């Protein structure tokens, strides 16, 4: 049985929440046609906040669509589900629906089940013309549906489900991020600022202080940064000051935030992917964040003849096995176009093995119609995808950072 609350813009709702059943909110954008005619591309209208399962959300509607690389198609309306409240991300199933006067559903998004954090965008919710035809008393009514995923666990349930609060450790640790009073490590990072106009532009340097805790650094890093952060042992207040000269303040802050259990948004990862990779690799911190930034970089970078060599060298220098795999696939697929136009003189000799691996995987898929990771019934680690190798290592509690050769070698040693 589902519960439904109708919400007029301007009136905060109250919600009845129940695990396994849908909780719904109808958000009405009154005089939608007039709102659409008065807005331009990337301008949005924000609904009041509404609550689902202890978290605050709102809708941002883009009548003329969103701009940018991942923006809306021409003539389409964009929609964002924005999380307002801070705290631990919530895993929910959610979707949207728009009905016409007759009650017939005109728009229905595919239901997602994921950890919702910050926002989720639907740049192509529906054509503007279609939504104008679905107005009810001149209002665009968007039905937001959410529910907690039903557990697939086979454990016996009591007749009445009891409320059990989640472990507060993650929230508690995250609350200590940048907490100056309890910090025992202070990172000092220089930041350059520009002032004045074009004719009188001046550069000045300021020192940004980032406050942290030694036990967090020791738990989430290699010995390099942990050793730097050790107390001097010369009395005083036991606070260690560390100067960081080769990482931008905002990038280092992102990495520290991750160490405290924070989750970076897709936009933050996309805008800082290479800098985050460099920082994590140099100081041996946040290896999982390094791989997450690598995945974002791979998914948002379009390989071409002009940049394939730079990306290959970058992947080699930082042990980015997934990026190198993507480059190898591109080289195999576009070999005829690349020959004579790209010089690989500065590339390491191990690249030959990576090319042969990509060729073997491609040939096997064409000949047998098997997936990339089908080893013909055997553990053929040499042709498996990097993602599969990393997953297998992670299940064994082993290191997932390194070149393909290192990942394969570690798996063979522990199989």
GROMACS .gro file of N, CA and C in nm, residues 52-159:
model
  324
   52UNK      N    1   1.200   1.311   0.278
   52UNK     CA    2   1.187   1.169   0.256
   52UNK      C    3   1.286   1.099   0.349
   53UNK      N    4   1.235   1.013   0.438
   53UNK     CA    5   1.319   0.927   0.521
   53UNK      C    6   1.426   1.006   0.598
   54UNK      N    7   1.385   1.119   0.652
   54UNK     CA    8   1.476   1.198   0.734
   54UNK      C    9   1.571   1.288   0.659
   55UNK      N   10   1.557   1.297   0.526
   55UNK     CA   11   1.642   1.383   0.444
   55UNK      C   12   1.558   1.487   0.373
   56UNK      N   13   1.613   1.606   0.357
   56UNK     CA   14   1.544   1.716   0.291
   56UNK      C   15   1.583   1.720   0.143
   57UNK      N   16   1.482   1.738   0.054
   57UNK     CA   17   1.505   1.746  -0.089
   57UNK      C   18   1.426   1.862  -0.148
   58UNK      N   19   1.462   1.898  -0.271
   58UNK     CA   20   1.380   1.989  -0.350
   58UNK      C   21   1.398   1.953  -0.497
   59UNK      N   22   1.310   2.005  -0.580
   59UNK     CA   23   1.321   1.987  -0.725
   59UNK      C   24   1.367   2.118  -0.787
   60UNK      N   25   1.459   2.107  -0.884
   60UNK     CA   26   1.498   2.223  -0.965
   60UNK      C   27   1.456   2.193  -1.109
   61UNK      N   28   1.367   2.276  -1.160
   61UNK     CA   29   1.311   2.255  -1.294
   61UNK      C   30   1.372   2.356  -1.391
   62UNK      N   31   1.424   2.307  -1.504
   62UNK     CA   32   1.485   2.390  -1.607
   62UNK      C   33   1.392   2.389  -1.729
   63UNK      N   34   1.297   2.484  -1.739
   63UNK     CA   35   1.199   2.481  -1.849
   63UNK      C   36   1.263   2.487  -1.988
   64UNK      N   37   1.374   2.558  -2.001
   64UNK     CA   38   1.441   2.567  -2.132
   64UNK      C   39   1.564   2.477  -2.140
   65UNK      N   40   1.579   2.387  -2.042
   65UNK     CA   41   1.689   2.291  -2.044
   65UNK      C   42   1.816   2.342  -1.979
   66UNK      N   43   1.908   2.248  -1.952
   66UNK     CA   44   2.038   2.280  -1.895
   66UNK      C   45   2.143   2.289  -2.005
   67UNK      N   46   2.242   2.375  -1.984
   67UNK     CA   47   2.352   2.388  -2.080
   67UNK      C   48   2.469   2.302  -2.033
   68UNK      N   49   2.578   2.301  -2.111
   68UNK     CA   50   2.696   2.223  -2.074
   68UNK      C   51   2.708   2.096  -2.156
   69UNK      N   52   2.821   2.026  -2.135
   69UNK     CA   53   2.849   1.904  -2.211
   69UNK      C   54   2.743   1.797  -2.189
   70UNK      N   55   2.693   1.788  -2.065
   70UNK     CA   56   2.592   1.687  -2.033
   70UNK      C   57   2.454   1.752  -2.020
   71UNK      N   58   2.433   1.861  -2.092
   71UNK     CA   59   2.310   1.935  -2.080
   71UNK      C   60   2.194   1.874  -2.158
   72UNK      N   61   2.084   1.951  -2.163
   72UNK     CA   62   1.962   1.903  -2.226
   72UNK      C   63   1.968   1.915  -2.377
   73UNK      N   64   1.896   1.826  -2.443
   73UNK     CA   65   1.879   1.838  -2.587
   73UNK      C   66   1.786   1.955  -2.616
   74UNK      N   67   1.795   2.009  -2.736
   74UNK     CA   68   1.716   2.126  -2.773
   74UNK      C   69   1.567   2.095  -2.759
   75UNK      N   70   1.495   2.183  -2.690
   75UNK     CA   71   1.352   2.166  -2.676
   75UNK      C   72   1.310   2.080  -2.559
   76UNK      N   73   1.407   2.031  -2.480
   76UNK     CA   74   1.375   1.944  -2.368
   76UNK      C   75   1.385   2.020  -2.235
   77UNK      N   76   1.305   1.976  -2.139
   77UNK     CA   77   1.305   2.033  -2.004
   77UNK      C   78   1.395   1.947  -1.915
   78UNK      N   79   1.477   2.013  -1.834
   78UNK     CA   80   1.566   1.942  -1.743
   78UNK      C   81   1.511   1.942  -1.601
   79UNK      N   82   1.551   1.843  -1.523
   79UNK     CA   83   1.504   1.831  -1.385
   79UNK      C   84   1.618   1.780  -1.297
   80UNK      N   85   1.629   1.836  -1.176
   80UNK     CA   86   1.726   1.788  -1.078
   80UNK      C   87   1.655   1.759  -0.947
   81UNK      N   88   1.687   1.644  -0.891
   81UNK     CA   89   1.646   1.613  -0.755
   81UNK      C   90   1.762   1.651  -0.666
   82UNK      N   91   1.744   1.754  -0.585
   82UNK     CA   92   1.854   1.812  -0.506
   82UNK      C   93   1.840   1.771  -0.360
   83UNK      N   94   1.948   1.714  -0.304
   83UNK     CA   95   1.950   1.684  -0.162
   83UNK      C   96   1.996   1.808  -0.086
   84UNK      N   97   1.914   1.853   0.007
   84UNK     CA   98   1.944   1.975   0.082
   84UNK      C   99   2.018   1.943   0.210
   85UNK      N  100   1.973   1.841   0.281
   85UNK     CA  101   2.032   1.810   0.411
   85UNK      C  102   2.167   1.744   0.395
   86UNK      N  103   2.256   1.772   0.489
   86UNK     CA  104   2.388   1.709   0.491
   86UNK      C  105   2.381   1.576   0.564
   87UNK      N  106   2.489   1.502   0.560
   87UNK     CA  107   2.494   1.378   0.634
   87UNK      C  108   2.520   1.260   0.543
   88UNK      N  109   2.499   1.142   0.597
   88UNK     CA  110   2.530   1.019   0.526
   88UNK      C  111   2.435   1.001   0.408
   89UNK      N  112   2.487   0.965   0.289
   89UNK     CA  113   2.399   0.942   0.174
   89UNK      C  114   2.299   0.831   0.204
   90UNK      N  115   2.180   0.842   0.143
   90UNK     CA  116   2.075   0.744   0.166
   90UNK      C  117   2.055   0.662   0.040
   91UNK      N  118   2.044   0.530   0.055
   91UNK     CA  119   2.020   0.443  -0.059
   91UNK      C  120   1.870   0.429  -0.077
   92UNK      N  121   1.819   0.478  -0.189
   92UNK     CA  122   1.676   0.478  -0.213
   92UNK      C  123   1.647   0.442  -0.357
   93UNK      N  124   1.522   0.403  -0.381
   93UNK     CA  125   1.472   0.385  -0.516
   93UNK      C  126   1.381   0.503  -0.544
   94UNK      N  127   1.397   0.566  -0.659
   94UNK     CA  128   1.322   0.689  -0.685
   94UNK      C  129   1.296   0.707  -0.834
   95UNK      N  130   1.195   0.786  -0.865
   95UNK     CA  131   1.160   0.815  -1.004
   95UNK      C  132   1.059   0.928  -1.009
   96UNK      N  133   1.021   0.969  -1.131
   96UNK     CA  134   0.929   1.081  -1.151
   96UNK      C  135   0.820   1.042  -1.250
   97UNK      N  136   0.706   1.107  -1.236
   97UNK     CA  137   0.594   1.081  -1.325
   97UNK      C  138   0.517   1.210  -1.348
   98UNK      N  139   0.466   1.227  -1.469
   98UNK     CA  140   0.380   1.341  -1.504
   98UNK      C  141   0.254   1.286  -1.568
   99UNK      N  142   0.138   1.325  -1.516
   99UNK     CA  143   0.010   1.280  -1.571
   99UNK      C  144  -0.068   1.397  -1.629
  100UNK      N  145  -0.152   1.368  -1.728
  100UNK     CA  146  -0.237   1.470  -1.788
  100UNK      C  147  -0.369   1.482  -1.714
  101UNK      N  148  -0.461   1.559  -1.772
  101UNK     CA  149  -0.591   1.583  -1.708
  101UNK      C  150  -0.668   1.453  -1.688
  102UNK      N  151  -0.654   1.361  -1.782
  102UNK     CA  152  -0.729   1.235  -1.774
  102UNK      C  153  -0.673   1.140  -1.669
  103UNK      N  154  -0.557   1.172  -1.614
  103UNK     CA  155  -0.492   1.085  -1.519
  103UNK      C  156  -0.396   0.987  -1.584
  104UNK      N  157  -0.392   0.987  -1.718
  104UNK     CA  158  -0.301   0.898  -1.789
  104UNK      C  159  -0.158   0.949  -1.778
  105UNK      N  160  -0.066   0.857  -1.753
  105UNK     CA  161   0.075   0.893  -1.736
  105UNK      C  162   0.135   0.935  -1.869
  106UNK      N  163   0.191   1.055  -1.874
  106UNK     CA  164   0.253   1.109  -1.995
  106UNK      C  165   0.405   1.092  -1.994
  107UNK      N  166   0.465   1.104  -1.876
  107UNK     CA  167   0.611   1.092  -1.861
  107UNK      C  168   0.638   1.001  -1.743
  108UNK      N  169   0.732   0.910  -1.760
  108UNK     CA  170   0.768   0.818  -1.651
  108UNK      C  171   0.917   0.786  -1.663
  109UNK      N  172   0.996   0.827  -1.566
  109UNK     CA  173   1.139   0.797  -1.570
  109UNK      C  174   1.164   0.656  -1.521
  110UNK      N  175   1.275   0.599  -1.563
  110UNK     CA  176   1.314   0.467  -1.514
  110UNK      C  177   1.356   0.480  -1.368
  111UNK      N  178   1.307   0.391  -1.285
  111UNK     CA  179   1.339   0.400  -1.143
  111UNK      C  180   1.483   0.363  -1.118
  112UNK      N  181   1.554   0.449  -1.045
  112UNK     CA  182   1.693   0.426  -1.007
  112UNK      C  183   1.697   0.375  -0.864
  113UNK      N  184   1.790   0.288  -0.837
  113UNK     CA  185   1.821   0.250  -0.699
  113UNK      C  186   1.968   0.278  -0.677
  114UNK      N  187   1.998   0.378  -0.598
  114UNK     CA  188   2.137   0.416  -0.578
  114UNK      C  189   2.151   0.499  -0.452
  115UNK      N  190   2.275   0.526  -0.415
  115UNK     CA  191   2.301   0.617  -0.304
  115UNK      C  192   2.286   0.758  -0.357
  116UNK      N  193   2.188   0.829  -0.306
  116UNK     CA  194   2.162   0.965  -0.352
  116UNK      C  195   2.242   1.061  -0.267
  117UNK      N  196   2.322   1.145  -0.331
  117UNK     CA  197   2.404   1.240  -0.257
  117UNK      C  198   2.418   1.366  -0.341
  118UNK      N  199   2.390   1.480  -0.284
  118UNK     CA  200   2.398   1.611  -0.347
  118UNK      C  201   2.285   1.630  -0.448
  119UNK      N  202   2.292   1.570  -0.569
  119UNK     CA  203   2.183   1.585  -0.664
  119UNK      C  204   2.187   1.475  -0.769
  120UNK      N  205   2.074   1.458  -0.837
  120UNK     CA  206   2.066   1.367  -0.950
  120UNK      C  207   1.998   1.442  -1.064
  121UNK      N  208   2.062   1.446  -1.181
  121UNK     CA  209   2.011   1.524  -1.294
  121UNK      C  210   1.941   1.437  -1.396
  122UNK      N  211   1.834   1.490  -1.450
  122UNK     CA  212   1.765   1.433  -1.565
  122UNK      C  213   1.753   1.544  -1.670
  123UNK      N  214   1.859   1.566  -1.749
  123UNK     CA  215   1.859   1.681  -1.842
  123UNK      C  216   1.752   1.672  -1.950
  124UNK      N  217   1.704   1.551  -1.981
  124UNK     CA  218   1.604   1.535  -2.086
  124UNK      C  219   1.479   1.468  -2.028
  125UNK      N  220   1.417   1.535  -1.931
  125UNK     CA  221   1.297   1.478  -1.869
  125UNK      C  222   1.189   1.452  -1.973
  126UNK      N  223   1.159   1.553  -2.055
  126UNK     CA  224   1.057   1.540  -2.161
  126UNK      C  225   1.063   1.666  -2.247
  127UNK      N  226   1.004   1.660  -2.365
  127UNK     CA  227   0.997   1.778  -2.450
  127UNK      C  228   0.907   1.883  -2.384
  128UNK      N  229   0.945   2.008  -2.400
  128UNK     CA  230   0.867   2.118  -2.343
  128UNK      C  231   0.725   2.117  -2.398
  129UNK      N  232   0.711   2.090  -2.528
  129UNK     CA  233   0.578   2.087  -2.590
  129UNK      C  234   0.490   1.978  -2.530
  130UNK      N  235   0.550   1.864  -2.497
  130UNK     CA  236   0.475   1.753  -2.438
  130UNK      C  237   0.427   1.788  -2.298
  131UNK      N  238   0.512   1.854  -2.220
  131UNK     CA  239   0.474   1.892  -2.085
  131UNK      C  240   0.365   1.999  -2.086
  132UNK      N  241   0.368   2.089  -2.184
  132UNK     CA  242   0.264   2.192  -2.194
  132UNK      C  243   0.128   2.129  -2.222
  133UNK      N  244   0.130   2.014  -2.291
  133UNK     CA  245   0.005   1.944  -2.320
  133UNK      C  246  -0.046   1.865  -2.200
  134UNK      N  247   0.036   1.855  -2.095
  134UNK     CA  248   0.002   1.772  -1.978
  134UNK      C  249  -0.032   1.855  -1.855
  135UNK      N  250  -0.060   1.984  -1.874
  135UNK     CA  251  -0.087   2.071  -1.760
  135UNK      C  252  -0.225   2.043  -1.702
  136UNK      N  253  -0.236   2.060  -1.572
  136UNK     CA  254  -0.363   2.046  -1.501
  136UNK      C  255  -0.393   2.180  -1.435
  137UNK      N  256  -0.497   2.247  -1.483
  137UNK     CA  257  -0.529   2.382  -1.435
  137UNK      C  258  -0.407   2.473  -1.447
  138UNK      N  259  -0.340   2.463  -1.562
  138UNK     CA  260  -0.222   2.545  -1.596
  138UNK      C  261  -0.098   2.510  -1.514
  139UNK      N  262  -0.107   2.404  -1.431
  139UNK     CA  263   0.007   2.367  -1.347
  139UNK      C  264   0.071   2.239  -1.400
  140UNK      N  265   0.204   2.236  -1.398
  140UNK     CA  266   0.278   2.114  -1.428
  140UNK      C  267   0.293   2.038  -1.296
  141UNK      N  268   0.236   1.918  -1.291
  141UNK     CA  269   0.237   1.838  -1.168
  141UNK      C  270   0.337   1.724  -1.185
  142UNK      N  271   0.444   1.727  -1.106
  142UNK     CA  272   0.545   1.624  -1.110
  142UNK      C  273   0.532   1.539  -0.984
  143UNK      N  274   0.513   1.412  -1.005
  143UNK     CA  275   0.501   1.319  -0.893
  143UNK      C  276   0.638   1.259  -0.863
  144UNK      N  277   0.688   1.282  -0.743
  144UNK     CA  278   0.816   1.227  -0.699
  144UNK      C  279   0.787   1.102  -0.616
  145UNK      N  280   0.849   0.991  -0.653
  145UNK     CA  281   0.825   0.866  -0.581
  145UNK      C  282   0.956   0.816  -0.521
  146UNK      N  283   0.952   0.777  -0.397
  146UNK     CA  284   1.071   0.721  -0.332
  146UNK      C  285   1.031   0.607  -0.240
  147UNK      N  286   1.121   0.512  -0.223
  147UNK     CA  287   1.105   0.410  -0.122
  147UNK      C  288   1.242   0.352  -0.088
  148UNK      N  289   1.253   0.301   0.032
  148UNK     CA  290   1.374   0.230   0.071
  148UNK      C  291   1.373   0.094   0.004
  149UNK      N  292   1.486   0.050  -0.053
  149UNK     CA  293   1.488  -0.081  -0.120
  149UNK      C  294   1.451  -0.192  -0.022
  150UNK      N  295   1.373  -0.288  -0.072
  150UNK     CA  296   1.335  -0.402   0.010
  150UNK      C  297   1.455  -0.494   0.024
  151UNK      N  298   1.491  -0.529   0.145
  151UNK     CA  299   1.609  -0.613   0.168
  151UNK      C  300   1.587  -0.752   0.111
  152UNK      N  301   1.692  -0.804   0.044
  152UNK     CA  302   1.686  -0.938  -0.011
  152UNK      C  303   1.737  -1.042   0.088
  153UNK      N  304   1.765  -0.996   0.210
  153UNK     CA  305   1.821  -1.087   0.311
  153UNK      C  306   1.720  -1.196   0.346
  154UNK      N  307   1.770  -1.316   0.372
  154UNK     CA  308   1.685  -1.428   0.406
  154UNK      C  309   1.664  -1.442   0.556
  155UNK      N  310   1.713  -1.346   0.634
  155UNK     CA  311   1.698  -1.354   0.779
  155UNK      C  312   1.551  -1.338   0.817
  156UNK      N  313   1.513  -1.399   0.928
  156UNK     CA  314   1.374  -1.394   0.973
  156UNK      C  315   1.341  -1.256   1.025
  157UNK      N  316   1.226  -1.203   0.983
  157UNK     CA  317   1.184  -1.071   1.027
  157UNK      C  318   1.080  -1.085   1.138
  158UNK      N  319   1.077  -0.996   1.230
  158UNK     CA  320   0.973  -0.996   1.331
  158UNK      C  321   0.843  -0.949   1.269
  159UNK      N  322   0.732  -0.971   1.337
  159UNK     CA  323   0.602  -0.932   1.282
  159UNK      C  324   0.593  -0.781   1.264
   0.00000   0.00000   0.00000
